[in-house]
Coordinates of C-alpha atoms in Angstrom, one line a residue:
M943 CA 0.0 0.0 0.0
G944 CA 1.4 3.4 -1.0
L945 CA -1.2 5.6 0.7
I946 CA -3.5 4.8 3.7
K947 CA -6.1 6.9 5.5
L948 CA -6.5 6.9 9.3
Q949 CA -9.5 8.9 10.4
D950 CA -9.1 12.4 8.9
K951 CA -5.5 12.1 7.8
T952 CA -3.7 10.5 4.8
F953 CA -0.3 8.8 5.2
K954 CA 2.2 7.6 2.7
L955 CA 4.7 4.7 2.9
F956 CA 7.9 5.6 4.7
L957 CA 9.5 2.3 5.7
S958 CA 8.8 -1.2 4.5
E959 CA 8.5 -4.2 6.7
A960 CA 11.9 -5.5 5.5
Q961 CA 13.6 -2.2 6.4
I962 CA 12.1 -2.1 9.8
L963 CA 13.1 -5.7 10.6
A964 CA 16.6 -5.0 9.4
A965 CA 16.8 -2.1 11.8
V966 CA 15.5 -4.3 14.6
K967 CA 18.1 -6.9 13.9
S968 CA 20.8 -4.2 13.8
V969 CA 19.8 -3.1 17.4
A970 CA 19.7 -6.7 18.6
D971 CA 23.1 -7.5 17.1
K972 CA 24.7 -4.4 18.7
I973 CA 23.3 -5.2 22.2
S974 CA 24.2 -8.9 21.8
A975 CA 27.8 -8.0 21.2
D976 CA 27.8 -6.2 24.6
Y977 CA 25.6 -8.4 26.7
K978 CA 25.7 -12.0 25.4
D979 CA 27.6 -13.2 28.5
Q980 CA 25.2 -11.6 30.9
N981 CA 21.5 -11.9 31.7
P982 CA 20.1 -8.4 31.0
I983 CA 16.6 -7.2 31.7
F984 CA 14.9 -5.5 28.7
V985 CA 12.3 -3.0 29.7
G986 CA 9.8 -2.1 27.0
V987 CA 7.9 1.2 27.2
L988 CA 4.2 0.8 26.4
N989 CA 2.2 1.3 24.4
G990 CA 4.3 2.0 21.3
S991 CA 7.1 -0.4 21.8
F992 CA 5.2 -3.7 21.9
M993 CA 6.0 -4.7 18.3
F994 CA 9.6 -3.6 18.5
V995 CA 10.1 -5.6 21.8
S996 CA 8.5 -8.7 20.3
D997 CA 10.7 -8.7 17.1
F998 CA 13.7 -7.7 19.1
L999 CA 13.5 -10.7 21.4
K1000 CA 13.1 -13.0 18.4
A1001 CA 16.4 -11.6 17.1
Y1002 CA 18.2 -11.7 20.5
D1003 CA 19.6 -15.2 20.9
F1004 CA 21.1 -15.0 24.4
P1005 CA 19.8 -15.3 28.0
C1006 CA 17.6 -12.3 29.0
E1007 CA 14.5 -11.3 30.8
V1008 CA 11.8 -8.8 29.7
S1009 CA 9.4 -6.5 31.5
F1010 CA 7.4 -3.4 30.7
V1011 CA 6.7 0.1 32.1
K1012 CA 3.8 2.3 31.1
L1013 CA 3.6 6.1 31.5
S1014 CA 0.7 8.4 30.9
S1015 CA 1.9 10.4 28.0
Y1016 CA -1.2 12.7 28.4
Q1017 CA 0.1 13.8 31.8
G1018 CA 3.6 13.7 30.5
L1019 CA 3.0 16.6 28.1
T1020 CA 1.7 19.0 30.8
S1021 CA 3.7 22.1 31.4
T1022 CA 4.8 20.8 34.8
G1023 CA 6.5 17.8 33.2
I1024 CA 4.7 15.4 35.6
V1025 CA 4.3 11.9 34.3
E1026 CA 2.0 9.4 35.9
T1027 CA 3.4 5.9 36.2
L1028 CA 0.7 3.4 35.2
L1029 CA 2.9 0.3 35.2
D1030 CA 5.9 0.4 37.4
L1031 CA 9.4 -1.0 37.2
P1032 CA 9.9 -4.7 37.8
E1033 CA 11.0 -5.6 41.3
N1034 CA 14.0 -7.8 40.6
I1035 CA 16.3 -5.3 39.0
E1036 CA 18.7 -4.5 41.8
G1037 CA 22.2 -5.1 40.7
R1038 CA 21.2 -6.0 37.2
S1039 CA 21.9 -4.6 33.8
V1040 CA 18.8 -3.0 32.4
I1041 CA 18.2 -1.9 28.8
I1042 CA 15.3 0.4 28.0
L1043 CA 13.6 -0.4 24.7
E1044 CA 11.8 2.5 23.2
D1045 CA 9.9 2.6 19.9
I1046 CA 10.8 6.2 19.1
I1047 CA 12.8 9.0 20.8
D1048 CA 12.3 12.6 19.6
T1049 CA 12.5 15.5 22.1
G1050 CA 13.3 13.2 25.0
R1051 CA 10.5 14.3 27.4
T1052 CA 9.2 10.9 28.2
L1053 CA 12.7 9.4 28.3
K1054 CA 13.6 11.9 31.0
E1055 CA 10.8 10.6 33.2
I1056 CA 11.8 6.9 32.6
I1057 CA 15.3 7.7 33.6
H1058 CA 14.0 9.4 36.7
L1059 CA 12.3 6.1 37.6
F1060 CA 15.6 4.3 37.4
S1061 CA 17.4 6.9 39.4
R1062 CA 15.6 5.7 42.5
T1063 CA 16.8 2.1 42.0
N1064 CA 20.1 0.2 42.6
V1065 CA 20.6 -1.2 39.1
K1066 CA 24.1 -2.1 38.0
E1067 CA 23.7 0.0 34.9
F1068 CA 21.0 0.9 32.4
K1069 CA 21.3 1.7 28.7
I1070 CA 18.8 3.2 26.3
A1071 CA 17.9 1.6 23.0
T1072 CA 15.3 2.9 20.5
L1073 CA 14.2 1.7 17.1
F1074 CA 13.6 5.1 15.7
Y1075 CA 15.6 8.2 16.7
K1076 CA 15.0 11.8 15.7
S1077 CA 18.4 13.1 16.5
S1078 CA 17.6 16.5 14.9
V1079 CA 15.1 17.3 17.6
Y1080 CA 16.5 15.4 20.6
R1081 CA 17.2 17.8 23.4
G1082 CA 17.8 15.3 26.2
E1083 CA 20.8 15.2 28.4
Y1084 CA 21.2 11.4 28.2
P1085 CA 23.1 9.6 25.5
I1086 CA 21.2 7.2 23.3
D1087 CA 23.3 4.0 23.4
Y1088 CA 21.6 2.0 20.6
F1089 CA 19.3 2.9 17.8
G1090 CA 18.1 1.3 14.6
L1091 CA 17.3 4.2 12.3
D1092 CA 18.0 7.9 12.6
I1093 CA 15.0 9.5 10.9
P1094 CA 13.9 13.1 10.1
D1095 CA 11.3 14.8 12.3
K1096 CA 8.3 13.4 10.5
F1097 CA 5.0 12.4 12.0
I1098 CA 4.9 8.6 11.5
V1099 CA 2.4 5.8 12.3
G1100 CA 2.6 2.0 12.1
Y1101 CA 4.6 -0.8 13.8
G1102 CA 3.3 0.2 17.3
L1103 CA 3.1 4.0 16.6
D1104 CA -0.4 5.5 16.4
Y1105 CA -2.5 8.4 15.3
N1106 CA -5.3 8.8 17.8
E1107 CA -4.7 5.1 18.7
Q1108 CA -5.1 4.0 15.1
G1109 CA -2.4 2.3 13.0
R1110 CA -0.4 0.5 15.7
N1111 CA -1.1 -2.8 13.9
L1112 CA 0.5 -1.8 10.6
K1113 CA 3.5 -3.9 9.6
E1114 CA 5.0 -0.9 7.7
V1115 CA 5.6 2.7 8.9
Y1116 CA 3.8 5.6 7.2
Q1117 CA 4.4 9.3 7.3
L1118 CA 1.8 12.1 7.2
N1119 CA 1.0 13.0 3.6
Q1120 CA 0.3 16.7 3.8
T1121 CA 1.0 19.3 1.2
T1122 CA -0.8 22.3 2.6
M1123 CA 1.6 24.5 4.5
I1124 CA 0.4 25.9 7.8
N1125 CA 2.4 28.5 9.6
L1126 CA 1.3 29.7 13.0
V1127 CA 2.4 32.3 15.6
L1128 CA 1.3 31.2 19.1
F1129 CA 0.8 33.8 21.8
G1130 CA 0.0 33.3 25.4
K1131 CA 0.8 34.7 28.8
P1132 CA 3.1 32.7 31.1
G1133 CA 1.3 29.6 32.3
A1134 CA -1.3 29.7 29.4
G1135 CA 0.0 26.3 28.2
K1136 CA 1.6 27.3 24.9
G1137 CA 4.3 24.6 25.2
T1138 CA 1.8 21.9 26.0
Q1139 CA -0.5 22.8 23.1
A1140 CA 2.4 23.2 20.7
E1141 CA 3.4 19.6 21.4
F1142 CA -0.1 18.4 20.4
L1143 CA -0.5 20.6 17.4
K1144 CA 2.9 19.6 16.0
E1145 CA 2.0 15.9 16.1
K1146 CA -1.6 16.4 14.8
Y1147 CA -0.6 18.6 11.8
N1148 CA 3.1 17.5 11.2
L1149 CA 4.4 21.0 12.2
K1150 CA 7.8 22.0 13.6
H1151 CA 7.6 23.9 16.9
I1152 CA 10.2 26.6 16.9
S1153 CA 10.6 28.1 20.4
T1154 CA 12.9 31.1 20.2
G1155 CA 14.2 30.5 23.6
D1156 CA 15.1 26.9 22.7
V1157 CA 16.8 28.0 19.5
F1158 CA 18.9 30.6 21.3
R1159 CA 20.0 28.1 24.0
F1160 CA 20.8 25.4 21.4
N1161 CA 22.9 27.8 19.3
I1162 CA 24.8 29.3 22.3
K1163 CA 25.4 25.9 23.9
N1164 CA 26.7 24.4 20.7
G1165 CA 28.9 27.5 19.8
T1166 CA 27.4 28.0 16.4
E1167 CA 28.4 31.2 14.5
L1168 CA 25.0 32.7 15.2
G1169 CA 25.0 31.5 18.8
T1170 CA 28.4 33.1 19.4
L1171 CA 27.2 36.4 17.8
A1172 CA 24.0 36.4 20.0
K1173 CA 26.1 35.7 23.1
S1174 CA 28.3 38.6 22.4
Y1175 CA 25.3 41.0 22.6
I1176 CA 23.8 39.2 25.7
D1177 CA 27.2 39.4 27.5
K1178 CA 27.2 43.2 27.0
G1179 CA 23.6 43.4 28.3
E1180 CA 22.3 44.4 24.9
L1181 CA 19.3 43.1 23.0
V1182 CA 20.1 40.6 20.2
P1183 CA 19.4 42.3 16.9
D1184 CA 16.3 41.1 15.0
E1185 CA 18.5 40.2 12.1
V1186 CA 20.4 37.6 14.2
T1187 CA 17.2 36.1 15.5
I1188 CA 15.7 35.9 12.0
N1189 CA 18.8 34.2 10.8
M1190 CA 18.5 31.6 13.5
L1191 CA 14.8 31.0 12.6
Q1192 CA 15.8 30.7 9.0
A1193 CA 18.3 28.0 9.8
E1194 CA 15.6 26.1 11.8
V1195 CA 13.2 26.3 8.9
E1196 CA 15.8 25.2 6.3
K1197 CA 16.7 22.2 8.6
N1198 CA 13.2 20.9 8.4
P1199 CA 12.1 20.7 4.7
E1200 CA 9.8 17.7 5.3
V1201 CA 7.3 19.3 7.8
A1202 CA 4.0 20.8 6.8
G1203 CA 4.5 24.1 8.5
F1204 CA 5.9 25.8 11.6
I1205 CA 4.7 27.0 15.0
F1206 CA 6.6 30.2 16.0
D1207 CA 6.7 30.6 19.7
G1208 CA 8.4 33.6 21.4
F1209 CA 8.8 35.5 18.1
P1210 CA 7.7 38.0 16.9
R1211 CA 7.5 40.2 20.1
T1212 CA 7.3 43.5 18.3
T1213 CA 5.7 44.9 15.1
A1214 CA 9.2 45.3 13.6
Q1215 CA 9.9 41.6 14.2
A1216 CA 6.5 40.7 12.7
E1217 CA 7.4 42.6 9.6
A1218 CA 10.8 41.0 9.4
L1219 CA 9.2 37.5 9.9
D1220 CA 6.8 38.2 7.0
A1221 CA 9.6 39.3 4.8
F1222 CA 11.7 36.2 5.5
L1223 CA 8.7 33.9 4.9
E1224 CA 7.9 35.7 1.7
S1225 CA 11.4 34.9 0.5
K1226 CA 10.6 31.2 1.0
D1227 CA 7.2 31.5 -0.7
M1228 CA 5.5 31.1 2.7
V1229 CA 3.2 33.2 4.9
I1230 CA 1.9 33.2 8.4
N1231 CA -1.6 31.7 8.1
A1232 CA -2.8 32.6 11.6
T1233 CA -1.7 34.0 14.9
V1234 CA -3.5 32.4 17.9
A1235 CA -3.6 33.8 21.4
L1236 CA -4.4 31.5 24.3
E1237 CA -6.5 33.7 26.5
A1238 CA -6.9 33.0 30.2
N1239 CA -8.0 34.9 33.4
D1240 CA -4.9 36.4 35.2
E1241 CA -6.0 35.0 38.6
V1242 CA -6.3 31.5 37.1
L1243 CA -2.9 31.7 35.5
I1244 CA -1.3 33.1 38.7
Q1245 CA -2.5 30.1 40.7
R1246 CA -1.4 27.8 37.9
L1247 CA 2.1 29.3 37.9
L1248 CA 2.4 29.2 41.7
E1249 CA 1.6 25.5 41.6
R1250 CA 4.1 25.0 38.8
G1251 CA 6.7 26.9 40.8
K1252 CA 6.5 24.3 43.6
V1253 CA 7.6 21.6 41.1
S1254 CA 9.9 23.5 38.8
G1255 CA 11.8 25.5 41.4
R1256 CA 11.7 28.5 39.1
S1257 CA 11.9 31.7 41.2
D1258 CA 9.8 33.7 38.8
D1259 CA 7.0 31.2 39.2
Q1260 CA 7.0 31.6 43.0
D1261 CA 6.5 35.3 43.4
E1262 CA 3.1 36.7 42.6
N1263 CA 4.5 40.2 42.0
K1264 CA 7.0 38.9 39.5
I1265 CA 4.2 37.0 37.7
R1266 CA 2.0 40.1 37.5
N1267 CA 5.0 42.1 36.1
R1268 CA 5.4 39.4 33.4
F1269 CA 1.7 39.7 32.5
E1270 CA 2.0 43.4 32.2
E1271 CA 5.0 43.1 29.9
Y1272 CA 3.1 40.6 27.8
N1273 CA 0.1 43.0 27.5
L1274 CA 2.3 45.9 26.5
K1275 CA 4.1 43.9 23.8
T1276 CA 1.2 41.9 22.5
A1277 CA -1.3 44.8 22.0
P1278 CA 0.5 46.2 18.9
L1279 CA 1.0 42.7 17.5
K1280 CA -2.7 41.9 17.8
E1281 CA -3.4 45.1 15.8
F1282 CA -0.8 44.2 13.2
Y1283 CA -2.3 40.7 12.6
E1284 CA -5.9 41.8 12.9
E1285 CA -5.3 44.2 9.9
Q1286 CA -4.3 41.0 8.0
N1287 CA -7.4 39.1 9.3
K1288 CA -5.0 36.6 10.9
F1289 CA -5.6 37.1 14.6
Y1290 CA -7.6 34.5 16.6
S1291 CA -8.4 34.4 20.3
V1292 CA -8.9 31.0 21.9
N1293 CA -10.1 30.3 25.4
G1294 CA -7.2 28.8 27.3
I1295 CA -9.2 27.5 30.3
G1296 CA -10.3 23.9 30.4
S1297 CA -8.9 20.5 30.0
I1298 CA -5.9 20.0 27.7
T1299 CA -8.0 18.1 25.2
E1300 CA -10.7 20.8 25.2
I1301 CA -8.2 23.5 24.5
T1302 CA -6.5 21.4 21.8
E1303 CA -9.9 20.9 20.1
R1304 CA -10.5 24.7 20.1
L1305 CA -7.1 25.3 18.5
A1306 CA -7.7 22.6 16.0
G1307 CA -11.0 24.2 15.1
V1308 CA -9.2 27.4 14.2
I1309 CA -6.5 25.6 12.1
D1310 CA -9.0 23.4 10.3
S1311 CA -10.9 26.5 9.3
L1312 CA -8.0 28.1 7.5

């Protein structure tokens, strides 16, 4: 099958069954070379890894044990980063070598929580193995010890991976087949849930989430030419020129030719930046399709941030006066941007209070209407 349809989306073939099984065998061979004289425990991460674990064990010809953990990914995508453990670690792992078997690793959010589980145990060692690895978006601090295929940041289904719980039983892997480019600017006060919603929207619509803060940190940490230039301004206490920021965003856009659009988060912050972003996108035959503001009552957000501060340890989430100052700064900066995008009939306001699913549905309603 070249194309398949799951619910409201069409997917095209990305990896054949033979390619997948070859990647599984590659992982099994690498781990066998290191652990054939031991009796390791393989821990699969449900739900997505069940096919990978099954075929991996068939390809692993040495003594071993297997168990599973299950985390609530719904909770794992909240802004607090809290993950609910639904199926805990096996009890007999003390002093043992443990290898985590993941179906796919992208940003590393869930992996961070899994490793946190093991940090409370006395295992001899634990390693991380994944069938699919999106190295271009991985921001985790832990090394990936074994992987089958390094793949682009595409939304894929099949071989255990799902779209709204559909497609896990497919023997092949399919990628989202979407030709309509959707580019969004996401606004929201601190605590409004922009990061949480961006995670859902990028998966649903095959978009790339570009957080200006993340891009700055990545470039500075890795000493890129643009990162070094940006740091030179920051070290002098000066604002980084818009041109430098735009060039960073351009590099991110050009690194992701396969996606169906972008979510810009944290940029633009001024009318001049919005004009610069429009000019850059025009040079790529692209436009901003919509700017969406997640609106929420200040008092609700303050309580949300104060609760988050208890977990995150961020000082600016623990002081109500600092929170209100951040809100005021947001109001001052966003007002002219709202006017700028309203003149283009591209500004949408979405109620940001409710369950994560309810808010996602409201955002999806805006995007689907474009």
